Coordinates of C-alpha atoms and ligand atoms in Angstrom, one line a residue:
M1 CA -34.2 125.9 5.6
D2 CA -36.1 122.6 5.5
D3 CA -32.9 119.6 5.2
G4 CA -35.9 117.5 3.7
R5 CA -37.0 115.3 6.9
T6 CA -38.0 118.1 9.6
R7 CA -39.7 120.7 8.4
H8 CA -38.7 124.4 9.6
Y9 CA -40.7 127.4 10.3
A10 CA -39.7 130.6 11.0
S11 CA -41.3 131.5 14.3
L12 CA -43.1 129.1 16.5
Q13 CA -46.9 130.5 15.5
E14 CA -46.3 129.3 12.3
A15 CA -45.3 126.2 13.2
V16 CA -47.9 125.7 15.2
A17 CA -50.6 126.8 12.7
A18 CA -49.0 124.5 9.9
V19 CA -48.9 121.5 12.2
F20 CA -52.6 122.0 14.5
G21 CA -54.1 124.0 11.7
N22 CA -54.6 127.7 11.6
G23 CA -56.5 128.7 14.3
A24 CA -53.9 126.9 16.7
R25 CA -52.7 128.8 19.3
I26 CA -50.6 128.3 22.2
V27 CA -52.1 129.3 25.3
Q28 CA -49.8 128.1 28.7
A29 CA -46.1 127.5 28.2
E30 CA -44.9 126.0 31.6
R31 CA -41.3 125.1 31.9
V32 CA -40.2 121.5 32.2
F33 CA -37.3 120.8 34.7
G34 CA -34.4 118.2 34.0
G35 CA -32.6 118.5 31.0
D36 CA -28.9 120.1 31.1
I37 CA -28.7 121.8 28.3
N38 CA -32.1 123.3 26.5
Q39 CA -35.3 125.4 28.2
A40 CA -38.2 122.9 28.2
Y41 CA -42.0 123.5 27.8
R42 CA -45.1 122.0 28.1
L43 CA -47.2 123.8 25.8
T44 CA -51.0 123.9 25.8
L45 CA -53.4 124.8 22.7
A46 CA -56.2 126.7 22.8
D47 CA -57.8 123.0 22.3
G48 CA -56.2 121.5 25.0
R49 CA -53.6 119.3 22.9
R50 CA -50.3 119.1 24.6
V51 CA -47.2 119.7 22.9
F52 CA -43.6 119.9 24.3
L53 CA -40.7 122.9 23.1
K54 CA -36.8 122.4 23.8
A55 CA -35.8 126.3 23.3
N56 CA -32.4 127.7 22.7
R57 CA -30.2 129.8 20.9
K58 CA -29.9 130.5 17.6
E59 CA -26.7 129.1 17.4
N60 CA -27.9 125.8 19.1
A61 CA -29.9 125.3 16.0
P62 CA -27.9 122.4 14.9
F63 CA -28.4 120.3 17.8
F64 CA -31.6 120.1 17.0
A65 CA -31.7 119.3 13.4
A66 CA -29.0 116.4 14.7
E67 CA -31.4 115.4 17.4
A68 CA -34.0 115.2 15.2
A69 CA -32.0 113.2 12.9
G70 CA -31.8 110.9 15.3
L71 CA -35.0 110.2 16.8
A72 CA -36.0 109.8 12.5
A73 CA -33.6 106.7 12.8
I74 CA -34.8 105.4 15.9
A75 CA -38.4 105.7 14.6
G76 CA -37.3 104.4 11.5
T77 CA -36.9 101.0 13.5
G78 CA -40.7 101.0 14.0
E79 CA -39.1 98.8 17.5
I80 CA -39.2 101.6 20.4
G81 CA -41.4 104.6 21.1
T82 CA -39.9 108.0 20.4
P83 CA -41.8 111.3 20.5
Q84 CA -43.0 112.3 16.8
V85 CA -41.1 115.8 15.9
F86 CA -43.6 118.0 14.6
G87 CA -40.7 120.6 13.3
S88 CA -38.1 123.0 13.8
G89 CA -36.8 126.8 13.4
E90 CA -35.7 130.2 15.0
D91 CA -38.0 132.2 16.3
C92 CA -36.7 135.6 16.7
G93 CA -39.8 137.1 18.5
E94 CA -41.1 136.3 22.5
L95 CA -38.9 132.9 22.1
G96 CA -35.8 134.6 20.5
G97 CA -34.0 131.6 19.5
A98 CA -34.1 127.6 18.2
F99 CA -36.7 125.8 19.0
L100 CA -37.4 122.0 18.5
M101 CA -41.4 120.5 18.9
M102 CA -42.4 117.6 19.5
E103 CA -44.7 114.7 20.9
F104 CA -45.7 115.8 24.4
L105 CA -44.6 111.9 26.6
E106 CA -47.1 111.6 29.3
K107 CA -45.3 109.9 32.2
K108 CA -46.4 107.0 34.5
K109 CA -44.1 105.5 36.8
P110 CA -42.4 102.2 35.5
G111 CA -44.7 98.9 36.1
A112 CA -45.0 95.8 36.2
G113 CA -42.9 94.1 32.9
F114 CA -41.5 97.6 32.3
W115 CA -37.8 96.5 32.3
E116 CA -38.3 93.3 30.7
A117 CA -40.2 94.8 27.6
F118 CA -37.6 97.8 27.6
G119 CA -34.8 95.4 27.2
R120 CA -36.6 93.2 24.4
Q121 CA -37.4 96.3 22.1
L122 CA -34.2 97.6 22.8
A123 CA -32.5 94.3 21.7
R124 CA -35.2 94.7 18.6
M125 CA -33.7 98.3 17.8
H126 CA -30.2 97.1 18.1
Q127 CA -31.3 93.9 15.5
A128 CA -33.2 96.2 12.8
G129 CA -31.3 97.3 9.6
T130 CA -29.2 100.2 9.1
E131 CA -29.0 100.0 5.3
G132 CA -28.6 104.3 4.5
L133 CA -27.6 105.1 7.8
A134 CA -23.6 105.3 7.2
P135 CA -23.5 105.9 3.8
G136 CA -20.1 104.4 2.4
G137 CA -19.3 102.6 5.4
K138 CA -20.6 100.1 8.0
F139 CA -20.3 102.4 11.1
G140 CA -21.1 106.1 11.6
F141 CA -24.0 108.0 10.6
L142 CA -25.6 110.5 7.7
E143 CA -23.7 113.7 9.7
D144 CA -21.8 114.4 13.0
N145 CA -23.9 115.4 16.4
F146 CA -23.8 116.0 19.4
I147 CA -23.1 113.7 22.9
G148 CA -24.2 116.2 25.3
A149 CA -22.6 119.3 24.5
G150 CA -19.6 117.8 22.9
R151 CA -19.3 117.4 19.5
Q152 CA -19.4 113.8 18.2
V153 CA -17.2 113.0 15.0
N154 CA -19.9 110.2 12.3
T155 CA -17.6 110.0 9.4
P156 CA -18.1 106.3 7.9
H157 CA -16.0 103.4 8.5
G158 CA -15.8 99.9 7.5
S159 CA -13.9 98.5 10.1
W160 CA -16.0 99.4 14.4
V161 CA -12.9 99.0 15.9
S162 CA -11.3 101.9 13.1
F163 CA -14.5 103.8 14.2
F164 CA -14.3 104.0 17.4
R165 CA -10.8 104.9 17.2
D166 CA -10.6 107.1 15.2
C167 CA -14.5 108.8 16.0
R168 CA -14.9 108.2 19.4
L169 CA -11.6 107.7 21.6
R170 CA -9.1 109.9 19.5
P171 CA -10.8 113.1 19.5
Q172 CA -12.0 112.7 22.9
L173 CA -8.4 112.2 24.3
R174 CA -7.0 115.5 21.9
Q175 CA -9.4 117.2 23.7
A176 CA -8.2 115.9 27.3
A177 CA -4.4 116.1 26.3
R178 CA -4.0 119.2 28.8
Y179 CA -5.5 116.9 31.7
L180 CA -3.8 114.3 31.5
G181 CA 0.1 114.2 31.7
S182 CA 2.7 112.4 29.6
R183 CA 2.5 109.2 31.3
E184 CA -1.8 108.5 30.8
R185 CA -1.0 110.1 26.9
Q186 CA 1.8 107.7 26.2
G187 CA -0.4 105.4 27.7
A188 CA -3.7 106.2 25.6
E189 CA -1.5 106.0 22.0
R190 CA -0.7 102.4 23.6
L191 CA -3.9 101.5 23.5
L192 CA -4.9 102.9 20.7
E193 CA -3.0 101.4 19.0
R194 CA -3.6 97.7 20.7
L195 CA -7.9 98.5 19.8
D196 CA -7.8 95.3 18.0
D197 CA -7.3 92.8 20.5
I198 CA -9.7 94.6 22.8
L199 CA -12.6 95.5 20.9
E200 CA -14.1 93.1 18.4
E201 CA -16.1 93.8 15.7
P202 CA -20.2 92.9 16.1
V203 CA -21.6 90.1 14.4
R204 CA -24.0 92.9 12.6
P205 CA -23.9 96.9 13.0
S206 CA -26.8 98.4 14.7
L207 CA -28.2 101.5 15.4
L208 CA -27.4 102.6 18.4
H209 CA -29.4 105.8 21.0
G210 CA -25.5 106.9 21.8
D211 CA -26.5 108.8 25.3
L212 CA -28.1 105.8 26.6
W213 CA -29.1 106.8 30.7
S214 CA -31.8 107.0 33.1
G215 CA -32.4 110.5 31.7
N216 CA -32.5 109.7 28.3
F217 CA -35.9 107.4 28.4
L218 CA -39.3 107.9 29.8
A219 CA -42.1 105.7 30.8
G220 CA -44.7 106.5 29.0
A221 CA -48.5 106.3 29.9
D222 CA -48.4 103.0 27.8
G223 CA -46.4 101.6 30.1
R224 CA -43.4 101.4 27.8
A225 CA -40.4 103.2 27.7
W226 CA -39.6 106.2 25.3
L227 CA -36.5 106.8 23.9
I228 CA -35.7 110.6 24.2
D229 CA -32.6 112.8 23.5
P230 CA -30.5 110.2 21.1
A231 CA -26.7 110.7 20.4
A232 CA -27.7 107.9 17.7
Y233 CA -24.8 106.2 15.1
V234 CA -24.5 103.2 13.6
G235 CA -22.3 100.9 16.1
H236 CA -21.9 97.8 18.5
A237 CA -24.4 97.3 20.6
E238 CA -22.6 96.7 23.2
A239 CA -21.3 100.8 23.1
D240 CA -24.9 101.3 24.3
L241 CA -25.4 98.6 26.7
A242 CA -22.0 99.9 28.3
M243 CA -23.7 103.2 28.6
T244 CA -26.5 102.1 30.4
E245 CA -24.1 100.6 33.1
L246 CA -22.1 103.5 33.7
F247 CA -24.5 105.4 36.0
G248 CA -25.8 103.1 38.1
G249 CA -26.9 100.4 35.7
F250 CA -30.2 99.6 34.9
P251 CA -32.3 96.7 36.6
Q252 CA -30.8 93.1 35.8
R253 CA -34.4 91.9 34.5
F254 CA -34.0 94.8 31.7
Y255 CA -30.4 93.3 30.9
D256 CA -31.7 89.3 31.2
A257 CA -34.4 90.5 28.5
Y258 CA -32.0 91.7 26.3
R259 CA -29.9 89.1 26.4
E260 CA -32.3 86.6 25.4
E261 CA -33.4 88.3 22.1
F262 CA -30.1 89.7 21.8
P263 CA -27.2 87.2 23.2
V264 CA -24.2 89.5 24.5
R265 CA -20.3 87.8 23.3
E266 CA -18.4 86.7 26.1
G267 CA -15.7 89.1 27.1
Y268 CA -18.0 92.0 27.4
P269 CA -17.5 93.6 30.8
R270 CA -14.0 94.2 29.4
R271 CA -14.6 96.3 26.6
R272 CA -17.9 97.7 28.5
E273 CA -14.8 99.7 30.0
V274 CA -13.8 100.8 26.9
Y275 CA -16.8 101.4 25.7
N276 CA -17.7 104.0 29.0
L277 CA -14.0 105.9 28.4
Y278 CA -15.2 107.5 25.8
H279 CA -18.0 108.7 27.7
L280 CA -15.9 109.3 30.3
L281 CA -13.5 111.6 28.6
N282 CA -16.7 113.6 27.1
H283 CA -17.5 114.3 30.9
L284 CA -13.9 115.0 31.8
N285 CA -13.4 117.5 28.5
L286 CA -17.1 119.2 29.4
F287 CA -17.2 119.3 33.0
G288 CA -13.5 118.8 34.6
S289 CA -11.3 117.0 36.6
A290 CA -14.2 115.4 38.9
Y291 CA -13.5 112.3 35.9
L292 CA -10.1 112.6 35.6
A293 CA -9.8 109.5 38.1
A294 CA -12.0 107.6 36.1
V295 CA -10.4 108.0 33.1
K296 CA -6.7 107.5 34.3
G297 CA -7.8 104.3 35.8
I298 CA -9.0 102.9 32.6
I299 CA -6.6 104.1 31.0
Q300 CA -3.8 102.4 33.3
E301 CA -5.6 98.9 33.3
F302 CA -5.7 98.6 29.8
A303 CA -2.2 100.2 29.1
P304 CA -0.3 99.9 32.5
Ligands
ADP1 P1 -32.2 118.5 27.2 O1 -31.9 118.3 25.8 O2 -31.8 120.2 28.2 O3 -31.1 117.1 27.8 P2 -34.3 116.6 27.9 O4 -34.0 115.9 26.6 O5 -33.4 115.8 28.9 O6 -33.3 118.0 27.9 O7 -35.9 116.7 28.4 C1 -35.6 117.9 29.9 C2 -36.9 117.3 30.3 O8 -38.4 117.4 29.5 C3 -36.8 116.1 31.4 O9 -37.2 116.2 32.2 C4 -37.6 115.4 30.1 O10 -37.5 114.2 30.7 C5 -38.7 116.0 29.5 N1 -39.2 115.5 28.0 C6 -37.8 115.2 27.0 N2 -38.8 114.9 26.0 C7 -40.3 114.9 26.7 C8 -41.3 114.8 25.5 N3 -41.2 114.5 24.3 N4 -42.4 115.0 26.4 C9 -42.5 115.1 28.0 N5 -41.2 115.5 28.7 C10 -40.1 115.4 28.0

């Protein structure tokens, strides 16, 4: 299968030969740790070149297709680095499953100016054109994708608030019903009904990374930030900013540089809570009740 964007290969060796030339072969595969879903490897080819490989069971091939589509959309803005995707495939031999092969990013500790540049680059990515990324609507994406291991619905909508209600909060709330009592379920319904008063339409649609926490960018050898592992879609830029703040936040100079490039409208701190309710619900659904108190707190705040 070839999805027209990422070449698909019947084995890892076939992919390596097609991308790097017939004589190319893997001489070393070292595990890279730090991800929570896939097995990751740093491959070394006979000519010394390094390649990054993610592998998982065959059934997980759709995750890799979605990741490749998200990386391609971000790369299409030309504003911020993402690893070049070389190809994907299913290797029934030694690897025994699906794989995604991409550029290996050498890492460096963030140096002076890193956070300011990152803030400006993200702001520019959020201002890039989104034509063709949410066909038939303004918000959404080319296809559904994944948020961590959870399914993310991206059906295009003309309104951001409707999109966030129908494709973000509602599906997660439905799944989380087993954790919520009837009071919270009713509160959540009221929150959905009031969403037009709480959120607002953006000045322009933005391509979002979609899962922008500190594990999903790298400081590259060029001293710049590189985005990895997106759950990309077209939405309100504030939703990306909110996610950066969910687990501790980035340094203030990142946000200052961002705002200089792309101002954030008044009232954002309140809207941030609702944007992050989506991620907290997803965490509740994936990892269990450690996230329940935070979810209940936000529902209670907006629908007492
Ligand atoms: P998962 O899909 O399992 O969440 P990640 O995308 O988080 O995996 O990647 C796993 C590890 O590999 C992390 O430590 C991450 O920093 C590193 N990594 C991810 N992409 C690259 C890349 N292109 N080059 C080098 N290291 C990478």
